[in-house]
Short mmCIF file of C-alpha atoms and ligand atoms in Angstrom, two decimals:
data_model
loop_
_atom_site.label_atom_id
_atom_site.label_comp_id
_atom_site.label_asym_id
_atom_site.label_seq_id
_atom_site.Cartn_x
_atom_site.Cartn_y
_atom_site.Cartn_z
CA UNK A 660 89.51 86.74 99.13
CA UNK A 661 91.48 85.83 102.09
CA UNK A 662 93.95 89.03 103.09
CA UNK A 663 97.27 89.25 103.32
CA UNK A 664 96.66 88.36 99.59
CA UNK A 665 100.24 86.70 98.71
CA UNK A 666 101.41 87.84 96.07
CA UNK A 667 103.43 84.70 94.34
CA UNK A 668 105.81 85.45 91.89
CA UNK A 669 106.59 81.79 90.77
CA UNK A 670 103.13 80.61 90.07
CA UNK A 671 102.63 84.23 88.43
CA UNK A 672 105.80 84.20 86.54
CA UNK A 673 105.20 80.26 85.35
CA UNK A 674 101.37 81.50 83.75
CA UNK A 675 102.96 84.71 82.13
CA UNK A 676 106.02 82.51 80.29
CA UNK A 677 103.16 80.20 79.34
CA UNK A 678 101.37 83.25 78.00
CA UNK A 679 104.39 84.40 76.05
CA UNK A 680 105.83 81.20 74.71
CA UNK A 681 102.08 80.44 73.08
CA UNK A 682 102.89 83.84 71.38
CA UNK A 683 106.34 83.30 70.57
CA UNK A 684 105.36 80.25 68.79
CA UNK A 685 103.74 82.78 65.82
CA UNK A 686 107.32 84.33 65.51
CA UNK A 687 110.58 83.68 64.11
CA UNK A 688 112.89 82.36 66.85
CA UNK A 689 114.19 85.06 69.07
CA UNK A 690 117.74 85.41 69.74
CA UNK A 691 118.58 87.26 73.18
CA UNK A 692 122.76 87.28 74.11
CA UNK A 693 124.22 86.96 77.91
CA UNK A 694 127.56 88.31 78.10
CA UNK A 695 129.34 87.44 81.08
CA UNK A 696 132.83 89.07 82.19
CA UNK A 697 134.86 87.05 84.66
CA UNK A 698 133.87 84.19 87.43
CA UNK A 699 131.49 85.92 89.91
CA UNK A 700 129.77 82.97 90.97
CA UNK A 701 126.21 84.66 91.66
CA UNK A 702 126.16 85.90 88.33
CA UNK A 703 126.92 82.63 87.07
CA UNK A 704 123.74 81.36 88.35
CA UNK A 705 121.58 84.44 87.43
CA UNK A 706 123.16 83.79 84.13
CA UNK A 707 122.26 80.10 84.30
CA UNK A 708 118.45 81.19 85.06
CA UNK A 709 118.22 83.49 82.08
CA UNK A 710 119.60 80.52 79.35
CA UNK A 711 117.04 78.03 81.41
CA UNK A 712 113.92 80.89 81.01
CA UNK A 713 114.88 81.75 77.42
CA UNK A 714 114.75 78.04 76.72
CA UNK A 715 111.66 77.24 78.74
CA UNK A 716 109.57 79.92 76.38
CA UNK A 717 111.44 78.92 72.65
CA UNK A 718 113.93 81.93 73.00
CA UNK A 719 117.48 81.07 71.81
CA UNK A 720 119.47 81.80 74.57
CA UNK A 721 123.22 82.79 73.10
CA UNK A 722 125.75 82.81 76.16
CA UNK A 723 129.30 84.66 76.06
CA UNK A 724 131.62 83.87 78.67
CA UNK A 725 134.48 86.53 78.56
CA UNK A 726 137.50 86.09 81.09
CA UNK A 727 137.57 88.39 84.16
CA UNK A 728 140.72 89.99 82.28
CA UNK A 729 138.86 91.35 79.05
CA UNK A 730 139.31 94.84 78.50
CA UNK A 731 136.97 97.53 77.64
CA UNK A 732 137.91 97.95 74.28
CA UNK A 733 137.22 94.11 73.77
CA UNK A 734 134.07 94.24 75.30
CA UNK A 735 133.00 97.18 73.37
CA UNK A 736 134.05 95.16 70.45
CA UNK A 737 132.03 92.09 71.51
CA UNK A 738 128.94 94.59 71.80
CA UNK A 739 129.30 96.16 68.72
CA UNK A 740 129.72 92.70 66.82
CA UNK A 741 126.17 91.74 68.36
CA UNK A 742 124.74 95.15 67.40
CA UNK A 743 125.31 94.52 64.07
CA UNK A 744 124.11 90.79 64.14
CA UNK A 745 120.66 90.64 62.23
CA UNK A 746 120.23 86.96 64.35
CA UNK A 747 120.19 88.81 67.63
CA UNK A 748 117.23 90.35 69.06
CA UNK A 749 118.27 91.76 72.36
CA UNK A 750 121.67 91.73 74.27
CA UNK A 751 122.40 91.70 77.95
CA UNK A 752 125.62 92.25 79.74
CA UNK A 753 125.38 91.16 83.10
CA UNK A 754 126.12 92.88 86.34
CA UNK A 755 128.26 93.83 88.15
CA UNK A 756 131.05 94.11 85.82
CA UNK A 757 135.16 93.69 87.23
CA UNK A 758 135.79 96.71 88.40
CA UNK A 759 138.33 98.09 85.67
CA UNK A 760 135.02 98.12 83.23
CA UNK A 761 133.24 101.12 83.17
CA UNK A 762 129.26 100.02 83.80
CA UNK A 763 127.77 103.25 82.05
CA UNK A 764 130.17 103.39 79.00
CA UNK A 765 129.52 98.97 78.50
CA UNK A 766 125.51 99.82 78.34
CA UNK A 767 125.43 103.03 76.40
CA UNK A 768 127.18 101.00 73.62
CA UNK A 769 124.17 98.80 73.63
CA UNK A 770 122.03 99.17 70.54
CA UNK A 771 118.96 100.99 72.41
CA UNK A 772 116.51 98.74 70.24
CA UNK A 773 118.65 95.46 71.58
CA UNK A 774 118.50 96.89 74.76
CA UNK A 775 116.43 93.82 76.59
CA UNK A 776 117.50 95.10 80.63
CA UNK A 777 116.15 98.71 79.67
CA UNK A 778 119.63 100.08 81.17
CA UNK A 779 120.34 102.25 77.98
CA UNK A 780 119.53 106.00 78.80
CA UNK A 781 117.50 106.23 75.56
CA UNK A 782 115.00 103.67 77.01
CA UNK A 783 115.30 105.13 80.58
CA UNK A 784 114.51 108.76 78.98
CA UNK A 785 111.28 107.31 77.30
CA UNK A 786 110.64 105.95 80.42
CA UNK A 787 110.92 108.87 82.03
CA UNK A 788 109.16 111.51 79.86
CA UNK A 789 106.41 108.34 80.00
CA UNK A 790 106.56 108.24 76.04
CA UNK A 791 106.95 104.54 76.68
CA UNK A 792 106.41 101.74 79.68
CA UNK A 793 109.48 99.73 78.56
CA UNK A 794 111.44 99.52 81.57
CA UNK A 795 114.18 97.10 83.22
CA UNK A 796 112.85 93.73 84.23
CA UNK A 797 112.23 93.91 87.89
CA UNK A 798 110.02 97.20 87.44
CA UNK A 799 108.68 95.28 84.97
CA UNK A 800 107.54 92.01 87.52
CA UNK A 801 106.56 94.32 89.91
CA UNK A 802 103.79 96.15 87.89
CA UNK A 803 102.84 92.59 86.50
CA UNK A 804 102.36 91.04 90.44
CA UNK A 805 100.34 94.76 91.42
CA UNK A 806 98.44 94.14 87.73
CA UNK A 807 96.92 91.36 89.37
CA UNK A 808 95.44 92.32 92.08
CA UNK A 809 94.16 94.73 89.90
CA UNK A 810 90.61 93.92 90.27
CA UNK A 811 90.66 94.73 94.37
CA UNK A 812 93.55 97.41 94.72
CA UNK A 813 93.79 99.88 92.33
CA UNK A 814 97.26 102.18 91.86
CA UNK A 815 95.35 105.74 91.13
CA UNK A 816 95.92 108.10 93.27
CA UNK A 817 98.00 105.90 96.34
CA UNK A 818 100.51 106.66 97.87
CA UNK A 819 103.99 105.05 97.24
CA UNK A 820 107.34 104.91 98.93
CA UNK A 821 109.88 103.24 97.13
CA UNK A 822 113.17 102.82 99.38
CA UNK A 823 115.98 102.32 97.32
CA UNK A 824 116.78 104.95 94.29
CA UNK A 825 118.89 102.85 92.02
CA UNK A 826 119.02 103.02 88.58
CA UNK A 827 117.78 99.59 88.33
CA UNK A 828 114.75 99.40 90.45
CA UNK A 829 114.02 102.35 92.47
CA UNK A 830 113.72 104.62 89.91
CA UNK A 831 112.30 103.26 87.03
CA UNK A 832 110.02 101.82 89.18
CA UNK A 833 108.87 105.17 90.36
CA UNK A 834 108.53 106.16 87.07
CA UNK A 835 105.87 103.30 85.84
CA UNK A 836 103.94 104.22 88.85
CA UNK A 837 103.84 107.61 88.04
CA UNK A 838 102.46 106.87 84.85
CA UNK A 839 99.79 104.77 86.38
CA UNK A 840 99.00 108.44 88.35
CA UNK A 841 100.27 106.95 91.69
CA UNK A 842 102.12 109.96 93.88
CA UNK A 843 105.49 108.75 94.88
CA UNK A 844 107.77 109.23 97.37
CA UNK A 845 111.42 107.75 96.89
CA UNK A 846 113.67 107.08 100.05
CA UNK A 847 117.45 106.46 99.91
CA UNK A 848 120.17 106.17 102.46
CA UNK A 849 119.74 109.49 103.47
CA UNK A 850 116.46 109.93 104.32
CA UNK A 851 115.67 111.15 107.69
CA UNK A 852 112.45 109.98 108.08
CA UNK A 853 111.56 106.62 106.92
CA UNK A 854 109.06 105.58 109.53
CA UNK A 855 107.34 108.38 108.93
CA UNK A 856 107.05 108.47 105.40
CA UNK A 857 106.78 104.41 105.31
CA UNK A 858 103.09 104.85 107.70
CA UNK A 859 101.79 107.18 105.37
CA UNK A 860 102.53 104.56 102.21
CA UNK A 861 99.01 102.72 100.78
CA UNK A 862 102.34 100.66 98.77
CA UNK A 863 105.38 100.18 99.78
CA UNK A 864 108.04 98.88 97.63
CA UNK A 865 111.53 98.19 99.06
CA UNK A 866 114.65 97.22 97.05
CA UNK A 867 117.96 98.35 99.71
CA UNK A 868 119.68 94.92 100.35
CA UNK A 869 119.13 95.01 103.96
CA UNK A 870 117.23 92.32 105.87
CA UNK A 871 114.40 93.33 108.13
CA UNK A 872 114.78 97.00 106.74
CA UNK A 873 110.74 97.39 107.36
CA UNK A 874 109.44 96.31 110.52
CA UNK A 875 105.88 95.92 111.45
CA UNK A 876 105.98 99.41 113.23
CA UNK A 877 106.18 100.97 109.34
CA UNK A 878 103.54 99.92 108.01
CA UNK A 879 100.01 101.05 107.80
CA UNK A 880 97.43 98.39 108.16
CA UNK A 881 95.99 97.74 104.90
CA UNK A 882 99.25 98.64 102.87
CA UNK A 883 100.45 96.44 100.02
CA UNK A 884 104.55 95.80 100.50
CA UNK A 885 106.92 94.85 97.16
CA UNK A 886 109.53 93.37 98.73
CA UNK A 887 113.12 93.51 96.06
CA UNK A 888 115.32 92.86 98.78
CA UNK A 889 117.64 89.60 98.51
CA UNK A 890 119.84 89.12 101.26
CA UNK A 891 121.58 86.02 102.58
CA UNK A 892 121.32 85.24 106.35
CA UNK A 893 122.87 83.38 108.40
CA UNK A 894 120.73 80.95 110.98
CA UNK A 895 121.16 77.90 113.10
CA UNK A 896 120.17 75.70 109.90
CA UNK A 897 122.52 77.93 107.80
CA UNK A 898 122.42 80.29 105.29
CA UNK A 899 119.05 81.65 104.27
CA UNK A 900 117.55 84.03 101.54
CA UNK A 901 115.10 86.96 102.68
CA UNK A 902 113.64 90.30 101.50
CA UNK A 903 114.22 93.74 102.95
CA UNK A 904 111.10 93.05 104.98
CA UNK A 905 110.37 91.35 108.48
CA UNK A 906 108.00 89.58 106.17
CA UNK A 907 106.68 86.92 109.41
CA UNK A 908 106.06 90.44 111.60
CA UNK A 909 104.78 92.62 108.76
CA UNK A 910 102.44 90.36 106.53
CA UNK A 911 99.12 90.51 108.66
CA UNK A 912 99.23 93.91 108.40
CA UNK A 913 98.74 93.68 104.96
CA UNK A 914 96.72 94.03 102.12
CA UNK A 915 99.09 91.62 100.18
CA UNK A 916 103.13 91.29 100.09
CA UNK A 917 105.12 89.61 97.89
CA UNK A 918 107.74 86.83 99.56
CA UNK A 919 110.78 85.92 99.70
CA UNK A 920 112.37 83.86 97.63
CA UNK A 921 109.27 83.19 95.27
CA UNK A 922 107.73 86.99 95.15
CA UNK A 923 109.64 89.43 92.79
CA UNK A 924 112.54 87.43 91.66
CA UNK A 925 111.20 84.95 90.01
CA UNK A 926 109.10 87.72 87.69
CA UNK A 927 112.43 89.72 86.64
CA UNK A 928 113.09 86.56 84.89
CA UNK A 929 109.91 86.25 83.15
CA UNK A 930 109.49 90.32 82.59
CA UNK A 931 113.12 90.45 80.71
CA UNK A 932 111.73 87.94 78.27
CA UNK A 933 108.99 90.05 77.81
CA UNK A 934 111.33 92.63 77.34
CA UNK A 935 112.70 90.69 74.67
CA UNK A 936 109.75 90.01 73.00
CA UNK A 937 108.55 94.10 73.64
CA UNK A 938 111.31 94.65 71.56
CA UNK A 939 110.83 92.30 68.47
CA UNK A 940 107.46 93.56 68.41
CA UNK A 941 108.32 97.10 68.60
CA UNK A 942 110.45 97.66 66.07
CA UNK A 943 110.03 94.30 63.73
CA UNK A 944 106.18 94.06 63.36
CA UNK A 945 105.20 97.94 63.89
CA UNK A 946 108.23 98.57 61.55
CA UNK A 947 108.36 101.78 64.17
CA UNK A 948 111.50 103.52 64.88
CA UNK A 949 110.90 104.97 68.37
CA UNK A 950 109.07 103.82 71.71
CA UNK A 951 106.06 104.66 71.55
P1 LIG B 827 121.72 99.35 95.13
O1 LIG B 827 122.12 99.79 93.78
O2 LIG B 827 122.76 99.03 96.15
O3 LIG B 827 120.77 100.48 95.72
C1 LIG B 827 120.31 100.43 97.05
C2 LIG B 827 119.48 101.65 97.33
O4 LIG B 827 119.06 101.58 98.68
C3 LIG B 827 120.25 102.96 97.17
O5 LIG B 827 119.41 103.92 96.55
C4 LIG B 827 120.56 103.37 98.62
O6 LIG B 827 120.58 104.77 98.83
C5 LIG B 827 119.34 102.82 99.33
N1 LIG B 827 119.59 102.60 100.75
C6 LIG B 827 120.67 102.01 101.34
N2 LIG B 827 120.49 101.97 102.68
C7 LIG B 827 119.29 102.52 102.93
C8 LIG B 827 118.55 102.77 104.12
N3 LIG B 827 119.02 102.42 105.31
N4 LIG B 827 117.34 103.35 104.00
C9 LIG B 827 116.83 103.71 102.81
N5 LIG B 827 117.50 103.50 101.63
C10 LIG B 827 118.71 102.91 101.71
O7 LIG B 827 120.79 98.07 95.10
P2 LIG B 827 119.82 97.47 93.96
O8 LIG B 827 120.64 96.94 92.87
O9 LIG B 827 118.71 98.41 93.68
O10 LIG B 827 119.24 96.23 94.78
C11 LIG B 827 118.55 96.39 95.99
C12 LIG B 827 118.19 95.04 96.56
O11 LIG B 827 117.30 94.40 95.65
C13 LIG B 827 119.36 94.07 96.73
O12 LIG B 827 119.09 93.23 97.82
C14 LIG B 827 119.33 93.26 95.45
O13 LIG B 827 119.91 91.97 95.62
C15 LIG B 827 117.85 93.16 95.24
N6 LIG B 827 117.46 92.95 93.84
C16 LIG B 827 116.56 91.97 93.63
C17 LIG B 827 116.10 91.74 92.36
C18 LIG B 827 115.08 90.68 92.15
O14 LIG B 827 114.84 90.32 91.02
N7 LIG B 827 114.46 90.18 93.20
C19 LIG B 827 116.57 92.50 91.29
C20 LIG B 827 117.49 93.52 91.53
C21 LIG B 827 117.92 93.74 92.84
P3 LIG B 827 121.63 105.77 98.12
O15 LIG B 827 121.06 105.96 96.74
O16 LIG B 827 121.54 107.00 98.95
O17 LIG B 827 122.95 105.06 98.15
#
């Protein structure tokens, strides 16, 4: 095996959708709703992606598009309808929400067992106390694109930094690595010292929203870097996505890296089916009322 191994999340993500829709074809139809508040045109096309995956794998993708004006009681409303829907297998609001919408409140009114982002703090508690590895969808696609590698680089015992601590990615991330008996270090905005911590990483995985974040001079040679990071650039030949890492500086350094675009983003896609389809499972065929 040539090194940096790349580590390419849209020919992964492509064989894992095959994987599930070949499974999904022994199942009722699964039914996973998109709510949508207001006109922010990136989550417009993240919602677009979602209907296009569900449909790719034989999920019924059920779209609501709620004006920017909607109030919370509405929306709570909207929630609880889908709750209660027996046709609906998971439901996802998407974010961010307008500002007048209180995030926490919207997804703690999420039926936990409907709860296909993982965002609900039932699910983030099992994740936590590592009753259960259901987590949201990009911790998800990252343990999928380090499960296969697993065969050269094992997690046991490495050492992790994860920069970023959001609710999102940073931390459940941290918490599926723990349980795969990783020891992890998490940096945020106010950690002193990055560099440091960053050379003493066998993994890093970075998810801040700032480009060229990591530079060559942070990591250790042989590392594996995660990059979560999606920023928008601006060059001579215009606008231009890229990670959180100085991926052209960084990558011969490496043991593998993911890029960017075509590393982690295209596997939260594919890992919130999963999701989905974690969830039927769970508590349709086991007939099982908790997570583990
Ligand atoms: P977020 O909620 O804004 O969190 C950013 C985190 O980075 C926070 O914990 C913040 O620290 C930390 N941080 C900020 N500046 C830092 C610095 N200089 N050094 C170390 N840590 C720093 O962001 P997010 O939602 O997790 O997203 C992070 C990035 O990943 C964004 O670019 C986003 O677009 C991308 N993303 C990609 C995917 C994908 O599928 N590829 C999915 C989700 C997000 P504090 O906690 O101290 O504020």
């Amino acid at each position: 095996m040539n090194h940096p191994i790349l580590l390419n999340g849209s020919i992964l993500s492509q064989q894992k959708n095959e994987e599930l829709k070949k499974i999904l074809s022994n199942y009722p139809t699964l039914s996973l709703a998109t709510i949508l508040v207001g006109d922010d045109k990136a989550s417009h096309i993240y919602v677009q992606a979602k209907i296009k995956a569900c449909q790719s794998v034989g999920i019924n993708p059920v779209p609501i598009f709620l004006s920017k004006d909607t109030t919370e009681q509405e929306l709570l409303e909207q929630i609880e309808l889908l709750n209660n829907d027996p046709a609906i297998d998971g439901i996802l609001v998407q974010l961010p929400l307008p500002k007048h919408l209180d995030s926490y409140k919207v997804l703690e009114s999420i039926n936990p067992k409907k709860d296909v982002d993982c965002f609900h703090p039932f699910n983030m508690g099992n994740l936590s106390t590592g009753i259960s590895n259901f987590a949201p969808a990009t911790s998800t696609g990252i343990m999928m694109l380090l499960d296969s590698i697993k065969d050269q680089w094992s997690l046991e015992s490495k050492n992790v930094v994860v920069v970023g601590a959001s609710n999102i990615v940073g931390k459940p991330t941290a918490m599926l690595l723990l349980q795969k008996e990783a020891t992890i270090t998490i940096a945020h905005k106010k950690t002193k010292n990055l560099k440091e911590l960053c050379l003493t990483a066998d993994l890093i995985i970075v998810a801040v929203g700032k480009a060229n974040l990591i530079t060559k001079d942070m990591v250790k040679k042989g590392a594996v870097v995660i990059d979560v990071g999606m920023n928008r650039i601006q060059t001579e030949q215009g606008t231009k996505l890229v990670g959180d890492v100085d991926f052209e500086n960084v990558k011969d350094l490496t043991f593998a890296i993911t890029p960017v675009p075509k590393g982690v983003g295209p596997m939260t896609i594919s890992a919130l089916l999963h999701n989905l389809y974690f969830l039927y499972q769970h508590y349709h065929t086991k007939n099982n009322n908790d997570l583990r």
